[in-house]
Short mmCIF file of C-alpha atoms in Angstrom, two decimals:
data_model
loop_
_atom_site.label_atom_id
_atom_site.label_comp_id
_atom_site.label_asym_id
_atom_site.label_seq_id
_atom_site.Cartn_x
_atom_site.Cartn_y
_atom_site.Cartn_z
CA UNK A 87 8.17 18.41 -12.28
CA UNK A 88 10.58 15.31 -13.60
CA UNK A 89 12.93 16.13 -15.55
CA UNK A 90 13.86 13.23 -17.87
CA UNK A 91 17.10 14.49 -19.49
CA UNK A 92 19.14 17.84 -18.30
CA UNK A 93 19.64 17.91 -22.21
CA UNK A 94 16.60 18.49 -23.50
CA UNK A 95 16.29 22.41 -23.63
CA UNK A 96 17.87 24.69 -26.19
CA UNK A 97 20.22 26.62 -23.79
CA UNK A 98 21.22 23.25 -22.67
CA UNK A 99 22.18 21.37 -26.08
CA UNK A 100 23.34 24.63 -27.45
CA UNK A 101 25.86 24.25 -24.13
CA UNK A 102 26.66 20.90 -24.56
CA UNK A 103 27.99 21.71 -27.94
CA UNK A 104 29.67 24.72 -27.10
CA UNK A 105 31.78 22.70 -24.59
CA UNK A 106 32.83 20.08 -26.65
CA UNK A 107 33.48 22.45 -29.60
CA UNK A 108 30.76 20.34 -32.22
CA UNK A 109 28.82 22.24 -34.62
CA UNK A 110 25.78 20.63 -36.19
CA UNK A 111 26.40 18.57 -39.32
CA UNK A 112 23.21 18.79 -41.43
CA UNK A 113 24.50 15.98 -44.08
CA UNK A 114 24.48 13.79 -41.04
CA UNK A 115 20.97 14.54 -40.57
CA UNK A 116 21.54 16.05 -36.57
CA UNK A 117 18.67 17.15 -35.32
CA UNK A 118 18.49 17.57 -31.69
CA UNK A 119 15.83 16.95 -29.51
CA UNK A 120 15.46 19.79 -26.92
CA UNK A 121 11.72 18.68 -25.85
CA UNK A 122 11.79 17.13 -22.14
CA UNK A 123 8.32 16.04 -22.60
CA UNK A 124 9.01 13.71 -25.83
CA UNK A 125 11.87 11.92 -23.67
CA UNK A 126 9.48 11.17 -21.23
CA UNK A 127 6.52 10.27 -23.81
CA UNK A 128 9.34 8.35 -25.87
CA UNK A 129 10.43 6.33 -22.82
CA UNK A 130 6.55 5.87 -21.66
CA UNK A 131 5.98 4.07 -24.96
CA UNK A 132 9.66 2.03 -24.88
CA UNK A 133 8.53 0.55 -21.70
CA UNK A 134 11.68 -0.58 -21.00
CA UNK A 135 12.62 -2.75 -18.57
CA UNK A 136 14.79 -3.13 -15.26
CA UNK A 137 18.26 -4.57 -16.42
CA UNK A 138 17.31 -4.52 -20.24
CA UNK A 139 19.52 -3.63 -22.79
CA UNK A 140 18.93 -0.84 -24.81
CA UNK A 141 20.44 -0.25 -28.50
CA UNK A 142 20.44 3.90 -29.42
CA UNK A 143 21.46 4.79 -32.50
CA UNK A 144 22.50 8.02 -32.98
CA UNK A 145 22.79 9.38 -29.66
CA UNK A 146 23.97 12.55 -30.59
CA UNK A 147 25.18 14.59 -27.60
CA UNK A 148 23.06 12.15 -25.37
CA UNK A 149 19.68 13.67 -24.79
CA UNK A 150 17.81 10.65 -24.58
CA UNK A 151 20.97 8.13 -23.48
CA UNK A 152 20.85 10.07 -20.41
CA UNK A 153 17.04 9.80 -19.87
CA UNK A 154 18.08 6.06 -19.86
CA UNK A 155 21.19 5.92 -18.44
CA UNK A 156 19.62 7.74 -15.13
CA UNK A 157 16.85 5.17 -14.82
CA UNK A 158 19.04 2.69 -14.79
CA UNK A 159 19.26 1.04 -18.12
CA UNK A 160 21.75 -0.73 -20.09
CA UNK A 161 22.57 1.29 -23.34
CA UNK A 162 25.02 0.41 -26.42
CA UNK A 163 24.92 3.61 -28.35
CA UNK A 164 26.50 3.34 -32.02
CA UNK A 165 27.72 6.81 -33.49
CA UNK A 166 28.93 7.79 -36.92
CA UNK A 167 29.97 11.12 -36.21
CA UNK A 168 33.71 10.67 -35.00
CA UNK A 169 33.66 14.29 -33.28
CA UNK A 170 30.98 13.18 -30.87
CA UNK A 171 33.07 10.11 -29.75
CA UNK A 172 34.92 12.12 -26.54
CA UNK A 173 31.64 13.45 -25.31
CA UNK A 174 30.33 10.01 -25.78
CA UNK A 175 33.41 9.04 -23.66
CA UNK A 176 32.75 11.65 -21.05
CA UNK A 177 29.65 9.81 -20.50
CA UNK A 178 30.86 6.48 -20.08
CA UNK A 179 33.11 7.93 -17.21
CA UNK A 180 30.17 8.66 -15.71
CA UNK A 181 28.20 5.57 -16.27
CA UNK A 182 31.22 3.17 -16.39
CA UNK A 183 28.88 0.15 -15.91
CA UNK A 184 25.78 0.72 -17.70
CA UNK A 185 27.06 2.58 -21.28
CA UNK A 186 28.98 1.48 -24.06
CA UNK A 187 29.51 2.73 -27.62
CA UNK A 188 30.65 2.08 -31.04
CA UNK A 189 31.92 4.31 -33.37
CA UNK A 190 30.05 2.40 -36.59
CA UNK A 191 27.46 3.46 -39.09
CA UNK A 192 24.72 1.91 -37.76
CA UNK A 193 24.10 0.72 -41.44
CA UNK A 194 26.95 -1.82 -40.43
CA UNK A 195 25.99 -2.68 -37.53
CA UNK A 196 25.65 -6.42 -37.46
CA UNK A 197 25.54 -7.83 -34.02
CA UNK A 198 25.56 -11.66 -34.46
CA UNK A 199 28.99 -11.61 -36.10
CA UNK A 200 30.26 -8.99 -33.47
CA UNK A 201 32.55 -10.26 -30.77
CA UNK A 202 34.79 -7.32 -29.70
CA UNK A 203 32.09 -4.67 -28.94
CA UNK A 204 35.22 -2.10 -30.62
CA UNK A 205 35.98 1.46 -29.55
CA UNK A 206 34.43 3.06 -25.90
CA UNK A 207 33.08 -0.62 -25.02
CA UNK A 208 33.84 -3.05 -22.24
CA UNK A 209 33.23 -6.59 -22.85
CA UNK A 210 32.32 -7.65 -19.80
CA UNK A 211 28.97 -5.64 -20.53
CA UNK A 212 25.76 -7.49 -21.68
CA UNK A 213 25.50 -6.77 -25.27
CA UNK A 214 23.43 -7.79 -28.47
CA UNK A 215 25.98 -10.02 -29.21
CA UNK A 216 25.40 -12.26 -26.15
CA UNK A 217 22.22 -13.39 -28.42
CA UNK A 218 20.04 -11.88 -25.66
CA UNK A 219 16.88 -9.94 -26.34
CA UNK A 220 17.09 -6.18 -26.64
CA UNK A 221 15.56 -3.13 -27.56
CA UNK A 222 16.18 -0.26 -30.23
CA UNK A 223 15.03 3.01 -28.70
CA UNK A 224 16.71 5.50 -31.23
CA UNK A 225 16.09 9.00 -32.67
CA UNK A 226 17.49 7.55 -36.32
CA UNK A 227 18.48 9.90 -38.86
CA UNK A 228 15.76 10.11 -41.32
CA UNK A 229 17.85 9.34 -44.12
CA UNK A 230 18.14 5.36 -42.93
CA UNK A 231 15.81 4.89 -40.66
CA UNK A 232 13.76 2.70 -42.75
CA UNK A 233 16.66 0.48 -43.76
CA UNK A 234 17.75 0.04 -40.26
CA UNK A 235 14.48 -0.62 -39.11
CA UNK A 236 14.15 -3.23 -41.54
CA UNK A 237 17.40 -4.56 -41.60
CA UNK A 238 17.95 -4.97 -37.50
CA UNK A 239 14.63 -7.00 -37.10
CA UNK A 240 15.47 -9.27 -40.19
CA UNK A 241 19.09 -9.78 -39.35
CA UNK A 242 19.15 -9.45 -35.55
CA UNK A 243 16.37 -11.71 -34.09
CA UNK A 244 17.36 -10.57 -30.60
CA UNK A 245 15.70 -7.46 -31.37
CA UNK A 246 12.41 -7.52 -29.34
CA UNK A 247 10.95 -4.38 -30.36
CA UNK A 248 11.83 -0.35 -32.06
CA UNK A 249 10.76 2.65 -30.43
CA UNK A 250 11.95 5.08 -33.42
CA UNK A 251 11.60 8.44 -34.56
CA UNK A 252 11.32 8.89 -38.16
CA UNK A 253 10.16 11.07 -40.84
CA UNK A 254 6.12 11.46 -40.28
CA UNK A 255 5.67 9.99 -43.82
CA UNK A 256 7.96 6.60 -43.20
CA UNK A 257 6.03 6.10 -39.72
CA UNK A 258 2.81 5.83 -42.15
CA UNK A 259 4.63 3.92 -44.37
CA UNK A 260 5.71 1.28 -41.93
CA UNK A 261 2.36 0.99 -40.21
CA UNK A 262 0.46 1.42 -43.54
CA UNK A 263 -2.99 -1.56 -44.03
CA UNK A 264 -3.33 -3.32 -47.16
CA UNK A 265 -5.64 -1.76 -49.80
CA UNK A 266 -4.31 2.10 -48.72
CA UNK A 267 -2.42 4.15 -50.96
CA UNK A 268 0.61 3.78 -48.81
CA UNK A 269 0.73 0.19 -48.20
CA UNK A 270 4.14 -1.38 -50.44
CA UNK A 271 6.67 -3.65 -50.43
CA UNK A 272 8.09 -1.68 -47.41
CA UNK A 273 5.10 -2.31 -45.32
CA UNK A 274 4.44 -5.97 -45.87
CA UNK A 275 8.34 -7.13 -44.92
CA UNK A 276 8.53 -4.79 -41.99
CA UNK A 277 4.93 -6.20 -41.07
CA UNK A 278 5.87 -10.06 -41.63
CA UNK A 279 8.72 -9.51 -39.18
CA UNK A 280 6.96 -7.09 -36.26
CA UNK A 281 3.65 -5.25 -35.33
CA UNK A 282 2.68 -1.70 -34.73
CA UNK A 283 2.07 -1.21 -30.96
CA UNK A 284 1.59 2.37 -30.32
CA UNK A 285 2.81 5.88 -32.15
CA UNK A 286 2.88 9.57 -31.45
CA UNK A 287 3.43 12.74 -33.68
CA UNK A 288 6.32 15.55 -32.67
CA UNK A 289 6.46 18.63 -34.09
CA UNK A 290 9.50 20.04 -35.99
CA UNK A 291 9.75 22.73 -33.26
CA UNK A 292 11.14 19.81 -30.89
CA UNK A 293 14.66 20.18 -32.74
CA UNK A 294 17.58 22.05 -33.30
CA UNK A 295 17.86 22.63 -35.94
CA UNK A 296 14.19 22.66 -37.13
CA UNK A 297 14.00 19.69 -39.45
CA UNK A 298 11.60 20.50 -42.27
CA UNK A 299 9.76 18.05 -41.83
CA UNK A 300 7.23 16.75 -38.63
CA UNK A 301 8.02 13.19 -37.13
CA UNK A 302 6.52 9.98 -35.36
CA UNK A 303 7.49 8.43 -32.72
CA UNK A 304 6.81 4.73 -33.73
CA UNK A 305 6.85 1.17 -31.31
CA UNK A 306 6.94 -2.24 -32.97
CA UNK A 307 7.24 -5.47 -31.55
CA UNK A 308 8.67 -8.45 -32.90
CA UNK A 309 6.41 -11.29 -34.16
CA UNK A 310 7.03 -14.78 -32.71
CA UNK A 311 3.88 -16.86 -34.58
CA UNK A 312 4.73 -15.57 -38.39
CA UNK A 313 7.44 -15.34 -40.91
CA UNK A 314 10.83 -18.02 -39.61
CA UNK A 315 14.21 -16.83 -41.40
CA UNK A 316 14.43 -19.47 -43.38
CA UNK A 317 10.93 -18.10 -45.17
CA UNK A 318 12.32 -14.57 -45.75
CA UNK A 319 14.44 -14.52 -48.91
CA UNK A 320 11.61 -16.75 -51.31
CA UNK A 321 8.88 -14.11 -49.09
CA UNK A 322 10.68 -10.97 -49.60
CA UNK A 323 11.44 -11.99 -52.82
CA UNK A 324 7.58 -12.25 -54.15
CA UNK A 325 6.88 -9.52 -52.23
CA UNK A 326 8.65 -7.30 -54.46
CA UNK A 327 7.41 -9.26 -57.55
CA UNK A 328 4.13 -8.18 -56.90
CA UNK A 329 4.97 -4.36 -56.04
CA UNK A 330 7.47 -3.94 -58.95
CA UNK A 331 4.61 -2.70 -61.07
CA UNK A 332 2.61 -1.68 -58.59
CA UNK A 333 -0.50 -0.30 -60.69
CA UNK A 334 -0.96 -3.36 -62.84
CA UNK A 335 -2.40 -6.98 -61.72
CA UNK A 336 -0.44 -8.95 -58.96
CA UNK A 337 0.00 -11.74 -62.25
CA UNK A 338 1.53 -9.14 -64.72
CA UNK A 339 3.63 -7.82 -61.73
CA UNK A 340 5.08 -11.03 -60.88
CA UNK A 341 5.37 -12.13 -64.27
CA UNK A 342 7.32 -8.60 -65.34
CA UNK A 343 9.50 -9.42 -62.39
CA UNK A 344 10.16 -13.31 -63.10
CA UNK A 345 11.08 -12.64 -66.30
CA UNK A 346 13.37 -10.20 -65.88
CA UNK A 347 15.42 -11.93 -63.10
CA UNK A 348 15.17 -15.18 -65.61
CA UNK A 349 13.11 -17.20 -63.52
CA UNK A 350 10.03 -19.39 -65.17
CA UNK A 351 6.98 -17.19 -64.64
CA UNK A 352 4.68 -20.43 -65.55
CA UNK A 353 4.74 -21.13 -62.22
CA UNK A 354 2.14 -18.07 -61.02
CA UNK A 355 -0.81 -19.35 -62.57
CA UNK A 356 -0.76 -22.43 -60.28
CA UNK A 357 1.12 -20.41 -57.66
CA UNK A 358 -1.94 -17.80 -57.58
CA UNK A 359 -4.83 -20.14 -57.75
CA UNK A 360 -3.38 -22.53 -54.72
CA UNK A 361 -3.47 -19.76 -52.68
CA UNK A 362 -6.81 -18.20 -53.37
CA UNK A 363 -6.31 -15.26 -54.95
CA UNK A 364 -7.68 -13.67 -58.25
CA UNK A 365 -4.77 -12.54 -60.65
CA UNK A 366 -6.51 -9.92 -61.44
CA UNK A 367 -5.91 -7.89 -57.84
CA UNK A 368 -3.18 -6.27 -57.06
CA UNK A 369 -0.46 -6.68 -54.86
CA UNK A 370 -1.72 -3.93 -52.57
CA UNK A 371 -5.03 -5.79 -52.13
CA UNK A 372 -2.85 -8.74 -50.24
CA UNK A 373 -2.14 -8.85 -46.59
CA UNK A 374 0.79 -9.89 -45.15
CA UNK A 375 -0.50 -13.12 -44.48
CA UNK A 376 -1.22 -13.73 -48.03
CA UNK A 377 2.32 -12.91 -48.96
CA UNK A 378 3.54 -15.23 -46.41
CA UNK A 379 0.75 -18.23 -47.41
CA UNK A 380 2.27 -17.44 -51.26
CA UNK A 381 5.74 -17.67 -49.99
CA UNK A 382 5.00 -21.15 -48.67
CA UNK A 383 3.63 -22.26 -51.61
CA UNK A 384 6.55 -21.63 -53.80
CA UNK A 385 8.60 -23.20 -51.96
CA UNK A 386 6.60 -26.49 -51.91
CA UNK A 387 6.01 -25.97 -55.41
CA UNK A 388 9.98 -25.77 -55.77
CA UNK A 389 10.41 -29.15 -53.88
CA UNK A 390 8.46 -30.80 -55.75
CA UNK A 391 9.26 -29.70 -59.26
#
């Protein structure tokens, strides 16, 4: 049988650790995989590609950075957890041309201002600051993974895709429809920027540490035919207009919202009835699509005021 990563086993993380004298820091959220089969089902659903970059965040001891080293992928690993950094360097020994890594909460991580890749890197590599595509394949902490998923696709547009694990709730939240109970704000903005292509569920018995909670493994793919950065802030803003109040109408949302950032709310009458939709609805009703169409509007509206 093919084993995908000599790390994924308890004997074998509980090892790794021992070696490098680490115990596991909970407030970190460390939870190590030690399934061989969700590297492989993880990797399956990646689809990575020969010579592609990979971005890992969080890679831990290097369960799944080995999975991808040994196929012969490109990975920039970024690591908060300063004790992990010689391991981490142990590793780039042994991949000298294919690894790199950062010690940087990934939270800070913003590649299109980056031009000295920092700590464990070479810059010779191919990196996300080249401005070529790439792809997150990460095990995030649950704490952050929605904000990072989030964040890298709307501030890093050579992000192709995220293969993620998160929290089993988030994964719902992310690929949540419009009209179900847990279709928000979240869901629209992540779903303006990239599309659900595929998920799987892991069981809390896959870590060590058990987490208490079960996961998802999670693909999404950036869109190229909606939402352009310039669109985003006037979007994202009326996006959250209409979810600030979430259980009244999408006009009495908005208008809560406008007036309390000290904007004109006599705009949304006009704003609403352009568009085609009822003020009565609410913002959950509204696809993606509509948020975008509304987005458009405003800012025509705005122009021509």
């Amino acid at each position: 049988m093919t084993v995908n990563s000599s790390l994924a086993s308890p004997k074998a993380t509980l090892d790794k650790l021992a070696q490098w004298d680490i115990t596991i820091n909970k407030s970190l959220g460390q939870h190590f995989l030690i399934d061989d089969g969700v590297v492989g089902r993880i990797l399956r659903l990646a689809t990575p590609e020969e010579d592609e970059l990979i971005l890992e965040v969080g890679p831990g001891i290097g369960t799944l950075t080995e999975a991808l080293l040994q196929q012969g992928f490109q990975v920039l690993a970024l690591e908060k957890d300063h004790r992990l950094l010689p391991l981490l360097a142990d590793l780039q020994r042994r991949y000298p041309d294919t690894f790199q890594f950062m010690h940087i909460d990934a939270k800070d991580y913003t590649a299109p201002q980056q031009t000295e890749p920092g700590a464990g890197t070479q810059g010779a590599h191919r990196s996300p600051q080249s401005g070529l595509p790439f792809k997150m394949v990460a095990n995030l902490p649950y704490a952050v993974a929605a904000t990072i998923v989030l964040g890298y696709f709307q501030a890093i547009p050579a992000m192709a895709s995220a293969t993620v694990m998160v929290q089993k709730e988030v994964a719902v939240r992310m690929a949540a429809e419009s009209g179900s109970r847990d279709y928000g704000a979240y869901s629209v903005k992540l779903q303006l920027l990239a599309e659900p292509r595929g998920s799987f569920d892991v069981s809390r018995t896959c870590f060590l540490p058990a987490p208490r909670v079960d996961s998802t493994v999670i693909r999404f793919d950036r869109r190229v035919d909606q939402i352009t950065q310039s669109e985003i802030p006037t979007t994202f803003m009326l996006i959250e207009a209409a979810f600030t109040q979430r259980r009244k109408t999408i006009r009495n949302s908005m208008r809560a919202f406008f007036e309390k950032q000290g904007m004109d709310p006599g705009i949304l009458d006009d704003l609403l009835r352009e568009a085609g939709i009822s003020p009565t609805v609410r913002g959950e009703c509204l696809t993606p699509k509509d948020f975008l169409l509304l987005g458009r509007l405003f800012e025509r509206m705005q122009d021509s005021a």
